[in-house]
XYZ file of C-alpha atoms in Angstrom:
544
model
C -8.844 26.903 -8.117
C -6.694 23.720 -10.639
C -8.506 21.086 -12.653
C -7.785 17.920 -11.556
C -5.217 15.670 -14.231
C -6.385 12.913 -16.472
C -5.241 9.910 -13.586
C -6.537 12.047 -10.560
C -9.469 11.879 -11.873
C -10.398 8.118 -13.246
C -10.274 7.835 -9.306
C -13.344 10.092 -9.035
C -14.883 8.513 -12.108
C -13.879 4.858 -10.649
C -15.658 5.120 -6.613
C -18.589 3.638 -6.029
C -19.871 2.572 -2.472
C -18.413 -1.349 -2.364
C -14.609 -0.575 -3.992
C -14.428 3.297 -2.573
C -11.257 5.114 -4.304
C -9.150 5.729 -1.063
C -5.867 4.596 0.743
C -5.021 4.683 3.775
C -3.029 4.128 6.981
C -2.486 3.448 10.631
C 0.858 3.780 13.052
C 1.495 2.855 16.421
C 2.751 5.078 18.481
C 4.541 5.777 21.945
C 3.978 8.697 23.780
C 6.878 8.264 26.399
C 8.730 10.734 24.231
C 6.150 13.474 24.400
C 6.765 16.097 26.840
C 5.992 14.884 29.952
C 5.912 10.776 28.456
C 2.427 11.288 27.537
C -0.443 13.011 24.777
C -3.873 14.703 24.540
C -5.710 14.528 22.247
C -6.248 18.448 22.147
C -2.304 17.604 21.959
C -2.932 15.866 18.745
C -5.749 17.658 16.446
C -3.414 21.857 17.223
C -0.403 19.194 15.570
C -2.277 18.264 12.738
C -3.573 21.959 12.313
C 0.106 22.996 12.856
C 1.475 21.522 9.997
C -1.750 20.727 7.320
C -0.895 24.578 5.769
C 2.115 23.195 5.014
C 0.370 21.134 1.945
C -3.470 22.573 0.247
C -4.218 18.691 -0.925
C -5.590 19.241 3.497
C -8.649 21.474 2.254
C -9.035 20.860 -0.948
C -12.811 20.430 -1.886
C -14.065 18.755 -4.658
C -16.593 21.040 -7.321
C -17.642 18.535 -9.663
C -19.340 20.782 -13.457
C -22.641 21.496 -13.843
C -23.958 17.969 -15.718
C -20.375 16.531 -15.504
C -19.478 17.519 -19.032
C -16.017 18.032 -17.723
C -12.688 17.379 -15.370
C -13.887 18.752 -11.142
C -12.154 21.037 -10.285
C -10.166 20.752 -6.587
C -10.516 24.945 -4.378
C -9.272 25.660 -0.775
C -12.640 24.893 0.613
C -12.760 28.656 3.165
C -15.206 26.601 5.121
C -12.675 24.055 6.236
C -13.032 22.866 10.298
C -9.635 20.634 10.834
C -12.363 18.836 13.805
C -14.733 16.947 11.598
C -11.841 15.102 9.626
C -10.126 13.645 13.464
C -12.040 12.080 15.008
C -11.031 10.022 18.476
C -12.331 6.875 19.307
C -11.119 3.972 22.409
C -11.322 -0.527 20.827
C -13.576 -1.708 23.460
C -11.875 -4.062 26.502
C -9.348 -6.089 25.936
C -8.292 -3.961 23.279
C -6.376 -6.349 21.438
C -4.981 -6.702 18.035
C -7.341 -8.544 16.930
C -10.333 -5.908 18.200
C -7.864 -2.832 15.986
C -7.845 -4.991 12.349
C -11.826 -5.315 13.213
C -11.414 -2.158 14.306
C -9.800 -0.548 10.903
C -11.222 -2.633 8.209
C -14.561 -1.141 9.320
C -12.765 2.315 8.725
C -11.932 1.606 5.844
C -14.487 0.199 4.265
C -16.763 2.833 5.105
C -16.365 5.714 2.020
C -15.134 8.628 2.324
C -17.404 12.051 2.301
C -17.850 13.579 -1.209
C -18.844 16.980 -0.155
C -15.645 17.842 2.347
C -11.334 17.021 1.151
C -11.169 14.041 1.186
C -9.308 12.473 3.723
C -9.864 11.685 7.255
C -7.943 10.272 10.751
C -8.430 8.061 13.396
C -7.187 8.477 16.642
C -7.353 4.797 18.560
C -6.348 4.541 22.262
C -6.735 1.388 24.409
C -4.370 -1.205 22.916
C -3.368 -2.673 26.254
C -4.007 -5.985 25.383
C -1.304 -6.030 21.941
C 2.270 -7.781 23.345
C 4.916 -5.009 22.377
C 2.761 -1.567 22.262
C 4.398 0.679 24.155
C 2.762 1.215 27.382
C -0.457 4.691 26.814
C 0.506 3.804 23.229
C -1.484 4.859 20.466
C -2.457 4.461 16.971
C -3.528 6.680 14.633
C -5.286 5.884 11.488
C -5.631 7.746 8.380
C -7.207 7.559 5.092
C -7.057 9.690 1.368
C -8.640 9.454 -1.804
C -6.871 7.696 -4.434
C -7.223 11.063 -6.605
C -4.960 13.838 -4.318
C -1.775 11.129 -3.781
C -0.488 7.314 -5.240
C 2.122 5.517 -3.794
C 4.813 6.881 -3.933
C 3.518 10.261 -2.853
C 1.522 9.616 0.165
C 5.332 8.611 1.565
C 6.143 12.458 1.266
C 2.850 13.114 2.102
C 3.417 10.608 6.018
C 6.765 13.336 6.652
C 3.853 16.367 6.164
C 1.458 15.134 8.278
C 5.120 14.221 11.281
C 7.578 16.539 12.575
C 11.005 15.020 12.516
C 11.761 16.776 17.403
C 9.444 14.520 19.892
C 9.065 18.753 20.818
C 7.766 20.638 17.850
C 7.567 23.442 20.309
C 11.435 23.217 20.241
C 11.769 23.874 16.800
C 10.688 27.462 15.427
C 8.072 27.732 12.706
C 7.190 29.872 10.079
C 3.977 32.452 10.157
C 0.273 29.890 8.676
C -0.568 31.976 5.857
C -4.061 30.487 5.076
C -5.802 30.745 1.705
C -9.296 29.921 0.508
C -10.405 29.547 -2.787
C -13.941 31.713 -4.267
C -16.000 29.214 -5.174
C -16.437 29.848 -9.724
C -20.045 29.939 -10.656
C -21.663 27.637 -13.168
C -21.054 30.332 -15.829
C -16.963 30.527 -15.691
C -17.213 26.580 -15.314
C -19.577 25.927 -18.410
C -17.528 28.006 -20.814
C -14.524 26.480 -19.535
C -15.879 22.749 -19.764
C -16.452 23.908 -23.426
C -12.721 25.257 -24.084
C -11.096 22.152 -22.034
C -13.650 19.336 -24.317
C -12.604 21.042 -27.172
C -9.417 20.715 -26.265
C -8.968 17.275 -24.590
C -10.544 16.788 -28.111
C -7.653 17.095 -29.753
C -5.042 15.526 -26.931
C -7.211 11.858 -27.750
C -6.828 12.203 -31.206
C -2.980 13.455 -30.764
C -2.578 10.560 -28.336
C -4.430 7.590 -29.782
C -2.295 8.352 -32.693
C 0.731 7.988 -30.315
C -0.975 4.756 -28.878
C -1.099 3.293 -32.078
C 2.654 3.889 -32.747
C 3.471 2.408 -29.486
C 1.185 -0.664 -29.800
C 2.968 -1.509 -33.602
C 6.147 -0.447 -31.549
C 5.699 -3.276 -29.104
C 3.969 -5.917 -31.542
C 7.307 -6.119 -33.173
C 9.601 -6.147 -30.077
C 7.108 -8.980 -29.335
C 8.125 -10.739 -32.740
C 11.797 -10.941 -32.853
C 11.864 -11.521 -29.218
C 12.628 -8.366 -27.620
C 9.593 -7.861 -25.458
C 8.581 -10.387 -23.278
C 4.089 -11.356 -23.689
C 2.803 -10.648 -19.936
C 1.327 -13.344 -19.226
C -2.906 -13.592 -20.427
C -3.970 -16.448 -18.943
C -3.328 -16.608 -14.849
C -6.365 -18.747 -13.406
C -8.937 -16.935 -11.752
C -9.468 -17.942 -7.936
C -12.391 -16.710 -5.180
C -10.160 -12.607 -5.176
C -11.783 -13.300 -8.546
C -15.328 -12.886 -7.474
C -17.129 -8.938 -7.051
C -16.049 -7.480 -4.077
C -18.415 -6.209 -1.681
C -18.624 -3.288 1.240
C -16.866 -5.064 3.652
C -13.826 -5.448 4.062
C -10.607 -7.577 6.040
C -6.764 -6.375 7.998
C -4.250 -7.911 9.201
C -0.754 -7.594 9.415
C 2.377 -9.608 9.269
C 6.119 -8.260 10.554
C 9.607 -9.262 9.016
C 12.949 -8.164 10.242
C 14.539 -6.446 7.088
C 18.335 -7.797 7.834
C 16.569 -11.460 6.914
C 14.804 -9.521 3.937
C 18.471 -8.156 2.653
C 20.264 -11.394 3.607
C 17.822 -13.262 1.230
C 18.250 -10.968 -1.478
C 22.229 -10.435 -1.245
C 22.302 -14.623 -1.462
C 19.791 -15.085 -4.182
C 21.145 -12.393 -6.207
C 17.721 -10.676 -6.162
C 15.838 -7.197 -5.890
C 14.142 -7.442 -2.442
C 10.536 -7.009 -4.094
C 11.172 -10.752 -5.321
C 11.267 -12.097 -1.670
C 8.437 -10.093 -1.223
C 7.024 -10.863 -3.981
C 8.012 -14.793 -3.015
C 7.094 -14.960 0.134
C 3.201 -13.681 -1.036
C 3.506 -16.178 -3.153
C 3.291 -19.369 -0.600
C 1.038 -17.114 1.360
C -1.668 -17.753 -1.532
C -0.609 -20.705 -2.540
C -0.468 -22.281 1.283
C -3.903 -20.710 1.426
C -5.740 -22.255 -1.072
C -4.430 -25.954 -0.396
C -5.593 -25.227 3.195
C -8.969 -24.047 0.332
C -8.309 -26.954 -1.053
C -8.763 -24.094 -4.205
C -4.464 -24.116 -5.556
C -4.887 -24.469 -9.118
C -2.133 -25.898 -11.317
C -1.152 -22.766 -12.822
C 0.872 -19.689 -11.596
C -0.787 -16.927 -9.866
C -0.739 -13.706 -11.326
C -0.500 -9.893 -9.182
C 0.036 -6.588 -10.264
C 2.548 -4.663 -9.307
C 1.393 -0.224 -9.376
C 4.904 2.166 -10.968
C 5.906 4.946 -10.161
C 5.196 7.197 -12.897
C 7.122 10.021 -12.971
C 10.613 7.558 -13.650
C 8.972 7.570 -17.195
C 7.100 11.100 -17.918
C 8.331 13.287 -16.060
C 7.118 15.246 -13.258
C 3.550 16.917 -13.776
C 1.558 18.607 -11.973
C -0.882 15.534 -11.340
C -1.662 13.629 -7.808
C -0.902 10.432 -9.565
C 2.007 9.146 -11.875
C 0.762 5.508 -11.695
C 1.245 2.653 -14.206
C 0.583 -1.480 -13.480
C 2.759 -4.200 -15.096
C 1.237 -7.864 -14.581
C 3.886 -11.076 -11.931
C 3.327 -14.640 -12.078
C 4.162 -15.261 -9.000
C 4.596 -19.074 -9.010
C 2.709 -20.977 -6.159
C 2.359 -23.782 -8.592
C 6.241 -24.294 -7.232
C 6.824 -26.495 -4.340
C 10.081 -25.757 -3.205
C 11.359 -21.353 -2.304
C 14.169 -21.078 -4.278
C 12.922 -22.196 -7.139
C 10.694 -19.913 -6.892
C 12.241 -17.570 -6.011
C 14.005 -17.391 -8.983
C 10.915 -17.599 -11.093
C 9.154 -15.171 -9.692
C 13.200 -12.547 -10.243
C 12.558 -13.295 -13.514
C 9.297 -12.801 -14.297
C 9.722 -9.301 -12.524
C 12.853 -9.075 -14.503
C 10.615 -9.770 -18.199
C 7.819 -7.241 -16.538
C 9.603 -4.402 -16.120
C 11.094 -4.883 -19.939
C 7.453 -4.410 -20.670
C 6.707 -1.867 -18.747
C 8.943 0.165 -19.885
C 7.733 -0.348 -24.032
C 4.022 -1.045 -23.413
C 1.709 1.845 -23.919
C -0.764 -0.056 -21.538
C 0.412 0.143 -18.337
C -0.677 3.493 -18.091
C -4.779 1.927 -18.728
C -6.387 3.291 -15.262
C -6.133 6.720 -17.430
C -8.604 4.965 -19.669
C -11.452 6.505 -17.015
C -9.830 9.921 -16.565
C -10.379 10.304 -20.951
C -13.554 11.036 -21.707
C -16.482 12.906 -19.559
C -17.549 11.652 -16.413
C -21.132 12.582 -17.158
C -20.858 9.839 -19.541
C -17.913 7.634 -18.248
C -19.871 7.589 -13.968
C -22.843 5.518 -15.770
C -20.661 3.233 -17.479
C -18.463 2.687 -14.450
C -21.617 2.437 -11.914
C -23.405 -0.848 -14.755
C -19.665 -2.492 -14.871
C -20.182 -2.125 -11.416
C -23.036 -3.362 -9.661
C -23.725 -6.271 -12.427
C -21.177 -8.269 -11.703
C -19.331 -7.565 -14.986
C -15.919 -8.515 -13.470
C -16.915 -12.396 -13.788
C -16.784 -12.234 -17.175
C -13.691 -10.733 -17.261
C -10.724 -13.641 -18.993
C -7.291 -12.517 -17.005
C -7.442 -12.905 -13.532
C -5.379 -10.430 -11.748
C -5.308 -11.892 -7.979
C -3.891 -9.135 -6.086
C -2.094 -5.466 -6.136
C 1.316 -6.100 -4.251
C 2.681 -2.143 -4.129
C 5.922 -1.720 -2.654
C 6.570 1.433 -0.705
C 10.209 2.423 0.854
C 9.041 4.484 4.077
C 12.034 7.388 6.066
C 15.203 5.791 7.454
C 14.606 8.155 10.332
C 12.127 8.587 13.817
C 9.173 10.532 12.995
C 6.621 11.515 15.781
C 2.978 12.927 16.500
C 3.018 15.491 19.015
C 5.896 14.481 20.652
C 5.520 10.819 20.451
C 7.319 8.499 19.065
C 5.825 6.690 15.311
C 6.512 2.796 16.328
C 5.054 1.085 13.121
C 3.557 1.946 10.333
C 1.164 -0.370 7.991
C -0.497 0.512 5.322
C -3.853 0.772 3.318
C -4.739 -0.548 -0.306
C -7.420 -0.392 -1.928
C -9.919 -2.714 -4.159
C -10.964 -2.479 -6.933
C -13.845 -4.650 -9.193
C -13.261 -8.575 -9.792
C -9.640 -8.176 -6.971
C -10.049 -9.097 -3.625
C -7.293 -9.313 -2.143
C -4.525 -6.606 -1.875
C -0.569 -6.222 0.081
C 0.946 -3.154 0.812
C 4.830 -3.794 1.675
C 6.200 -0.867 4.088
C 10.343 -0.441 4.837
C 11.094 1.825 8.200
C 14.143 1.614 10.914
C 14.953 -2.081 10.039
C 11.163 -3.261 10.204
C 9.658 -4.710 7.197
C 6.121 -4.483 7.605
C 3.736 -6.636 4.910
C -0.018 -5.636 4.971
C -3.171 -7.244 3.854
C -6.729 -5.862 3.201
C -9.745 -8.464 1.784
C -13.043 -8.548 1.082
C -14.902 -10.385 3.654
C -16.649 -12.588 1.772
C -13.381 -13.664 -0.093
C -11.475 -12.963 2.838
C -12.921 -14.832 5.881
C -10.051 -15.584 7.850
C -7.174 -12.767 7.354
C -5.807 -14.037 10.525
C -5.420 -17.563 9.097
C -4.357 -16.238 5.949
C -1.433 -14.464 8.347
C -0.358 -17.767 9.318
C 0.989 -18.697 5.642
C 2.302 -15.930 4.738
C 4.690 -16.213 8.473
C 4.906 -19.686 7.794
C 5.875 -18.999 3.707
C 8.463 -16.169 5.104
C 10.334 -18.635 7.373
C 10.268 -21.238 4.372
C 12.559 -19.536 2.155
C 14.520 -18.089 5.211
C 15.764 -22.108 6.331
C 15.963 -22.211 2.752
C 18.236 -19.770 1.961
C 20.617 -20.420 5.511
C 20.904 -24.199 3.858
C 21.830 -22.826 0.429
C 23.996 -21.106 3.270
C 25.721 -23.596 4.708
C 26.395 -25.551 1.701
C 28.413 -22.899 0.202
C 30.244 -22.700 2.569
C 30.608 -25.828 3.289
C 31.559 -26.603 0.024
C 33.827 -23.931 0.193
C 35.589 -24.924 3.629
C 37.047 -28.270 1.483
C 40.707 -27.523 1.420
C 41.117 -28.548 -1.760
C 38.426 -26.582 -3.396
C 39.116 -23.191 -4.905
C 35.764 -22.110 -5.482
C 35.013 -18.388 -4.354
C 33.256 -17.774 -0.688
C 30.207 -18.380 -0.931
C 28.118 -14.687 0.838
C 27.209 -15.059 3.932
C 23.525 -13.946 4.451
C 24.303 -10.196 6.458
C 22.575 -10.733 9.891
C 25.551 -9.329 12.202
C 24.334 -12.663 14.159
C 23.773 -15.877 14.754
C 20.658 -14.954 16.782
C 19.613 -12.448 15.086
C 18.228 -15.064 12.604
C 14.404 -15.563 13.344
C 13.586 -19.938 14.463
C 12.024 -20.936 11.965
C 9.537 -23.647 13.507
C 7.936 -20.026 14.988
C 6.401 -16.440 13.341
C 8.912 -14.085 13.882
C 5.812 -11.176 14.346
C 5.283 -13.735 17.942
C 8.694 -13.526 18.520
C 10.337 -11.359 20.993
C 14.576 -10.463 20.838
C 16.511 -9.553 23.899
C 19.019 -6.788 23.466
C 21.697 -9.425 23.923
C 19.872 -10.833 20.034
C 21.586 -8.654 16.845
C 22.749 -5.313 15.720
C 20.342 -4.876 13.450
C 16.798 -5.039 16.625
C 19.421 -1.924 17.464
C 18.992 -0.130 14.175
C 14.712 -0.608 14.558
C 15.167 -0.019 18.214
C 14.485 3.315 16.771
C 11.213 1.643 15.523
C 9.784 -0.515 18.083
C 8.369 -0.595 21.531
C 11.497 -0.215 23.869
C 10.495 -1.845 27.189
C 12.117 -0.144 30.788
C 14.449 -2.577 30.822
C 16.084 -2.464 27.468
C 14.573 -4.803 25.709
C 13.239 -4.521 22.136
C 9.780 -5.271 21.674
C 8.446 -6.730 18.006
C 4.666 -5.539 18.230
C 2.907 -8.578 18.451
C -0.197 -9.886 16.093
C -1.138 -12.689 17.565
C -4.839 -13.490 18.103
C -5.823 -13.982 22.029
């Protein structure tokens, strides 16, 4: 038995029917790599069962303290039933990308059963009309409560529930040891709560003194211009309206080599390139709806706090900072340069501000006090009165660089899904693995009724940025090639051949590349659908 940490408890306290606090992901799998070239549902369940014992969180059930006067506990469920958590469904015909997105959005909108271990998985068949999906391919959508795992930890959990070999039976397995906790009685929980409340009060006092001290240091740093002042005047958009219970899902994909090429040429970070692409997508989308503000929009960026305060026994170690997207700038390269400047300022602010941990406030007080406040806040739509407009959360997760398998089927794509919070109805999650970057879009259905159009806007933004980078490269090379010029040659884009660069007139997610394309496409073939003729085919999310 283990008591939840402060931040883990915060996500439990923030749970609401309109904004459930779970994260998720959808992988697409190629069964041709499995023994016999096919995968059965029973085989997927057996594979899950075989691997679940390696991590206790999959059997962890929430136990509340009587009266909610203290943080809850995790106990190992003695009645764990894997078949309750893993379900088998199929898309109706024709089985296209739009149907898959609608299904995943509906599954992600449903809150988890808080009386059972807080995760679910769905094996989805019938993906027959999604170009690029291997023949017989299937998807696995999983969701897990944020109290169990954060973004940085989620990548390691993915490794736990997957195999590194296509034939797991050929890999020797240690004997599984399953343990279960004895349910604590009310007397024990109540007495522990009394002791914990005394300890927590002392921690709050000392922690409050520390926060005041850090705020003082931050104020001095800002006065001396050593710490940049974060923007607190970001305009509100349609994504700042109250979040409802329904969701939409879409996704785009880009060659990671192109993202890195833009990064190298413009001397920025990968995350800056991603933010600039999203900025352009939001700009196009809001211009179309005649809603683009004159001022720059801002987004929230989660921070992995493990490097800041060291490893702890909490499942969540995450903070956040705000970054301006400069959506009021039309030129993509100028916008990228400004995004880089803003992200560097946000990094400095995050390293010096105690406010990056503000989410912990939702877990400091006993649930008996916090839960009614959360319900009042959400039910009365008080988010409309907040002065700060954060248009989206953008999370970037680096996936494994090696192939993963489920019941022998190789994962060829993965799309991550975040969570929506009151007043922020849009979430972008970037996942990179084996040469492919996917950008997943989760939105409130009322705020974004046209997610496929927004995906087109994001892809248009990427193509514009890539075209501008290529033009800048060509200009630099032209100047460097002049005989009298002695300037240092411009750094080349790191695509392995000119044919590897997508046609900027066509979204990359809709374009198939042949085996003669580039070494970049070849390196990504371990994570792409491969036809019998050897051609690498990107999974297409084009609309019918």
